[in-house]
Amino acid sequence: MHEPISALPMGVFIDGLTGAVNPASGHYVKRLSELREIYQDKAAFDHAVRERDDPVTYEVVEYRPENSDIYFGTTTMYPGDIGGEFHMTRGHFHARRDMGEVYYTQSGTGILLLESRNGETRTVEMKPGVCAFIPPDWAHRSINTGTEPLVFVWVCNPLAGHDYGEILKRGMRKRVMKIEGGVKMIDNIAYV
Ligand code: F6R
Ligand code: ZN
């Protein structure tokens, strides 16, 4: 079990290849079966859950001191695709519309897909050395387009919170697909 962490100066060890955080205050895994809504090809999805024994597609470890305006952690995304659609996070707006975030990629390659409230799409390449700025009120989803784990450090205000409803309900405007061995961004035909 994780202990509560007080807001005292601390050096936290982060393994940029595995996403391990030490010490840590919390950890969760997302298995494929929990993510049915976000993928386009439900037949390929059901097949993958069965045949691949419901793999962990990503996991999150956090360092959250009590009474602090900052917390951080890692997300580690395992490579793969579902019917050509690369493994991705759920994607969310922050509940607090005035709070952004930073994503600093440690290893692997991917795409950070961002969408503003009025539907504008932007992307930021994720590769080691790139520190992505996520402005307040932009939905963000990370996508592993490579063959290795994609590991990034995120830093945020703990009051930012997560609003998953919007993205789960209507999806994002773009999907990132493996097409003819390459990475292509296409329109999401299911977008409402
Ligand atoms: C926190 C944040 C990340 C994500 C994580 C998983 O604001 O953006 O820690 O929560 O990468 O993604 P979601 O939460 O979209 O499943
Ligand atoms: Zn976020």
Short mmCIF file of C-alpha atoms and ligand atoms in Angstrom, two decimals:
data_model
loop_
_atom_site.label_atom_id
_atom_site.label_comp_id
_atom_site.label_asym_id
_atom_site.label_seq_id
_atom_site.Cartn_x
_atom_site.Cartn_y
_atom_site.Cartn_z
CA MET A 1 0.00 0.00 0.00
CA HIS A 2 1.06 3.57 -0.62
CA GLU A 3 1.56 6.00 2.29
CA PRO A 4 0.30 9.61 2.22
CA ILE A 5 3.10 11.96 1.15
CA SER A 6 3.71 15.27 2.88
CA ALA A 7 4.68 18.43 1.01
CA LEU A 8 8.36 18.41 1.91
CA PRO A 9 11.31 18.76 -0.48
CA MET A 10 12.03 15.46 -2.17
CA GLY A 11 13.92 13.90 -5.05
CA VAL A 12 11.74 11.28 -6.68
CA PHE A 13 13.37 8.63 -8.83
CA ILE A 14 11.71 8.13 -12.21
CA ASP A 15 12.78 5.35 -14.52
CA GLY A 16 12.28 6.73 -18.00
CA LEU A 17 12.22 3.27 -19.58
CA THR A 18 9.68 1.59 -17.30
CA GLY A 19 7.78 4.54 -15.81
CA ALA A 20 8.57 3.38 -12.26
CA VAL A 21 8.24 6.20 -9.70
CA ASN A 22 9.86 5.86 -6.26
CA PRO A 23 8.44 6.79 -3.84
CA ALA A 24 4.90 6.85 -5.23
CA SER A 25 1.50 7.64 -3.75
CA GLY A 26 -0.70 5.74 -6.19
CA HIS A 27 -0.81 3.47 -9.20
CA TYR A 28 -3.43 2.07 -11.56
CA VAL A 29 -3.50 -0.08 -14.67
CA LYS A 30 -5.88 0.10 -17.61
CA ARG A 31 -6.66 -3.19 -19.22
CA LEU A 32 -7.94 -3.30 -22.76
CA SER A 33 -11.40 -4.54 -21.71
CA GLU A 34 -12.00 -1.25 -19.83
CA LEU A 35 -11.60 0.79 -23.00
CA ARG A 36 -14.23 -0.57 -25.40
CA GLU A 37 -15.92 2.80 -26.01
CA ILE A 38 -12.86 4.52 -27.39
CA TYR A 39 -11.93 2.15 -30.23
CA GLN A 40 -13.66 2.24 -33.58
CA ASP A 41 -13.57 -1.43 -34.58
CA LYS A 42 -15.58 -3.27 -31.89
CA ALA A 43 -15.15 -6.68 -33.56
CA ALA A 44 -11.37 -6.29 -33.61
CA PHE A 45 -11.57 -5.02 -30.03
CA ASP A 46 -13.55 -8.04 -28.75
CA HIS A 47 -11.23 -10.37 -30.61
CA ALA A 48 -8.14 -8.69 -29.10
CA VAL A 49 -9.51 -8.89 -25.54
CA ARG A 50 -10.16 -12.63 -26.00
CA GLU A 51 -7.11 -13.64 -27.96
CA ARG A 52 -4.56 -11.46 -26.19
CA ASP A 53 -5.90 -12.28 -22.73
CA ASP A 54 -7.03 -8.73 -21.91
CA PRO A 55 -3.61 -7.04 -21.84
CA VAL A 56 -2.67 -3.98 -19.80
CA THR A 57 -2.55 -1.20 -22.40
CA TYR A 58 -1.34 1.57 -20.08
CA GLU A 59 -0.56 2.31 -16.47
CA VAL A 60 -0.20 5.43 -14.38
CA VAL A 61 1.96 6.01 -11.28
CA GLU A 62 1.70 9.24 -9.30
CA TYR A 63 3.54 11.27 -6.69
CA ARG A 64 0.87 13.39 -5.01
CA PRO A 65 1.96 15.31 -1.91
CA GLU A 66 -0.82 16.46 0.38
CA ASN A 67 -1.63 20.19 0.37
CA SER A 68 0.37 20.99 -2.75
CA ASP A 69 -0.57 22.82 -5.95
CA ILE A 70 1.59 20.40 -7.96
CA TYR A 71 1.61 16.68 -8.45
CA PHE A 72 3.28 14.54 -11.05
CA GLY A 73 3.73 11.01 -12.25
CA THR A 74 4.27 8.81 -15.25
CA THR A 75 2.10 7.16 -17.85
CA THR A 76 3.48 4.06 -19.56
CA MET A 77 1.68 2.95 -22.71
CA TYR A 78 2.35 -0.45 -24.22
CA PRO A 79 2.56 -0.72 -28.00
CA GLY A 80 -0.13 -2.28 -30.13
CA ASP A 81 -3.20 -1.55 -32.21
CA ILE A 82 -6.82 -2.59 -32.36
CA GLY A 83 -7.93 -3.07 -35.95
CA GLY A 84 -5.17 -0.64 -36.98
CA GLU A 85 -5.98 1.96 -34.33
CA PHE A 86 -2.99 2.50 -32.05
CA HIS A 87 -3.24 2.02 -28.29
CA MET A 88 -4.39 5.26 -26.69
CA THR A 89 -5.49 6.73 -23.39
CA ARG A 90 -9.15 7.55 -22.68
CA GLY A 91 -8.52 11.25 -23.23
CA HIS A 92 -10.04 14.01 -21.13
CA PHE A 93 -10.65 17.66 -20.49
CA HIS A 94 -9.71 18.83 -17.03
CA ALA A 95 -12.67 19.50 -14.77
CA ARG A 96 -11.04 22.85 -14.03
CA ARG A 97 -11.07 24.78 -17.28
CA ASP A 98 -8.29 27.10 -16.14
CA MET A 99 -5.68 24.39 -15.57
CA GLY A 100 -3.30 22.96 -18.15
CA GLU A 101 -0.59 20.33 -17.92
CA VAL A 102 2.89 19.35 -19.08
CA TYR A 103 3.83 16.01 -20.70
CA TYR A 104 7.55 15.28 -20.96
CA THR A 105 8.35 12.18 -23.00
CA GLN A 106 11.05 9.89 -21.62
CA SER A 107 11.05 7.00 -24.10
CA GLY A 108 9.16 5.64 -27.06
CA THR A 109 7.27 7.53 -29.74
CA GLY A 110 3.73 8.72 -30.06
CA ILE A 111 1.31 11.48 -30.79
CA LEU A 112 -0.34 13.78 -28.30
CA LEU A 113 -3.74 14.56 -29.79
CA LEU A 114 -5.34 17.76 -28.52
CA GLU A 115 -8.79 19.19 -29.15
CA SER A 116 -10.11 22.58 -28.09
CA ARG A 117 -13.68 23.15 -26.88
CA ASN A 118 -14.65 24.43 -30.31
CA GLY A 119 -13.26 21.38 -32.07
CA GLU A 120 -9.86 22.54 -33.28
CA THR A 121 -7.35 19.68 -33.51
CA ARG A 122 -3.64 20.02 -32.77
CA THR A 123 -0.95 17.39 -32.36
CA VAL A 124 2.41 17.35 -30.63
CA GLU A 125 4.96 14.70 -31.48
CA MET A 126 5.95 12.60 -28.47
CA LYS A 127 9.58 11.52 -28.43
CA PRO A 128 12.37 11.75 -25.86
CA GLY A 129 13.28 15.38 -25.23
CA VAL A 130 9.92 16.87 -26.22
CA CYS A 131 8.10 18.61 -23.40
CA ALA A 132 4.51 19.23 -24.49
CA PHE A 133 2.52 22.17 -23.20
CA ILE A 134 -1.18 21.37 -22.84
CA PRO A 135 -3.06 24.65 -22.52
CA PRO A 136 -6.06 24.97 -20.19
CA ASP A 137 -9.32 23.64 -21.67
CA TRP A 138 -7.80 21.47 -24.39
CA ALA A 139 -8.76 17.78 -24.31
CA HIS A 140 -5.70 15.55 -24.52
CA ARG A 141 -5.14 11.92 -25.44
CA SER A 142 -1.80 10.20 -25.91
CA ILE A 143 -1.27 7.54 -28.54
CA ASN A 144 1.62 5.09 -28.79
CA THR A 145 2.51 4.89 -32.48
CA GLY A 146 5.76 2.99 -31.97
CA THR A 147 6.90 -0.53 -31.18
CA GLU A 148 8.29 0.22 -27.69
CA PRO A 149 6.57 1.41 -24.52
CA LEU A 150 5.80 5.13 -24.60
CA VAL A 151 6.74 6.63 -21.22
CA PHE A 152 6.07 10.22 -20.26
CA VAL A 153 6.17 12.33 -17.11
CA TRP A 154 3.16 14.59 -16.53
CA VAL A 155 2.90 17.53 -14.14
CA CYS A 156 -0.37 19.09 -13.16
CA ASN A 157 -2.37 20.78 -10.41
CA PRO A 158 -4.21 18.14 -8.36
CA LEU A 159 -7.33 20.33 -8.44
CA ALA A 160 -7.43 20.08 -12.25
CA GLY A 161 -9.39 16.82 -12.09
CA HIS A 162 -10.61 14.80 -15.07
CA ASP A 163 -13.70 15.22 -17.18
CA TYR A 164 -13.95 12.01 -19.22
CA GLY A 165 -17.63 12.35 -20.15
CA GLU A 166 -17.27 14.62 -23.18
CA ILE A 167 -14.72 12.47 -24.96
CA LEU A 168 -16.39 9.17 -24.09
CA LYS A 169 -19.73 10.47 -25.37
CA ARG A 170 -18.73 11.92 -28.70
CA GLY A 171 -15.12 10.78 -29.26
CA MET A 172 -12.39 13.02 -30.66
CA ARG A 173 -12.50 14.32 -34.23
CA LYS A 174 -9.43 12.43 -35.35
CA ARG A 175 -8.20 8.87 -35.06
CA VAL A 176 -4.58 7.81 -35.41
CA MET A 177 -4.21 4.65 -37.46
CA LYS A 178 -1.58 2.29 -38.72
CA ILE A 179 -2.13 2.29 -42.46
CA GLU A 180 0.21 0.46 -44.84
CA GLY A 181 2.81 0.34 -42.07
CA GLY A 182 2.73 4.13 -41.58
CA VAL A 183 1.02 6.46 -39.12
CA LYS A 184 -2.01 8.32 -40.50
CA MET A 185 -4.50 10.66 -38.90
CA ILE A 186 -8.01 10.21 -40.27
CA ASP A 187 -11.42 11.73 -39.56
CA ASN A 188 -13.44 9.89 -36.92
CA ILE A 189 -16.62 8.91 -38.73
CA ALA A 190 -18.36 8.18 -35.41
CA TYR A 191 -17.77 11.75 -34.14
CA VAL A 192 -21.05 13.40 -33.13
C1 F6R B 1 -3.65 13.86 -15.86
C2 F6R B 1 -3.21 13.35 -17.19
C3 F6R B 1 -2.51 12.02 -17.25
C4 F6R B 1 -3.54 11.00 -17.76
C5 F6R B 1 -2.97 9.62 -18.06
C6 F6R B 1 -4.03 8.62 -18.49
O1 F6R B 1 -4.36 15.05 -16.03
O2 F6R B 1 -3.45 13.94 -18.21
O3 F6R B 1 -2.00 11.62 -16.03
O4 F6R B 1 -4.56 10.91 -16.79
O5 F6R B 1 -2.03 9.73 -19.09
O6 F6R B 1 -4.87 9.17 -19.46
P1 F6R B 1 -6.45 9.19 -19.25
O7 F6R B 1 -6.66 9.77 -17.87
O8 F6R B 1 -6.98 10.06 -20.35
O9 F6R B 1 -6.90 7.78 -19.33
ZN ZN B 2 -4.74 15.72 -18.07
#
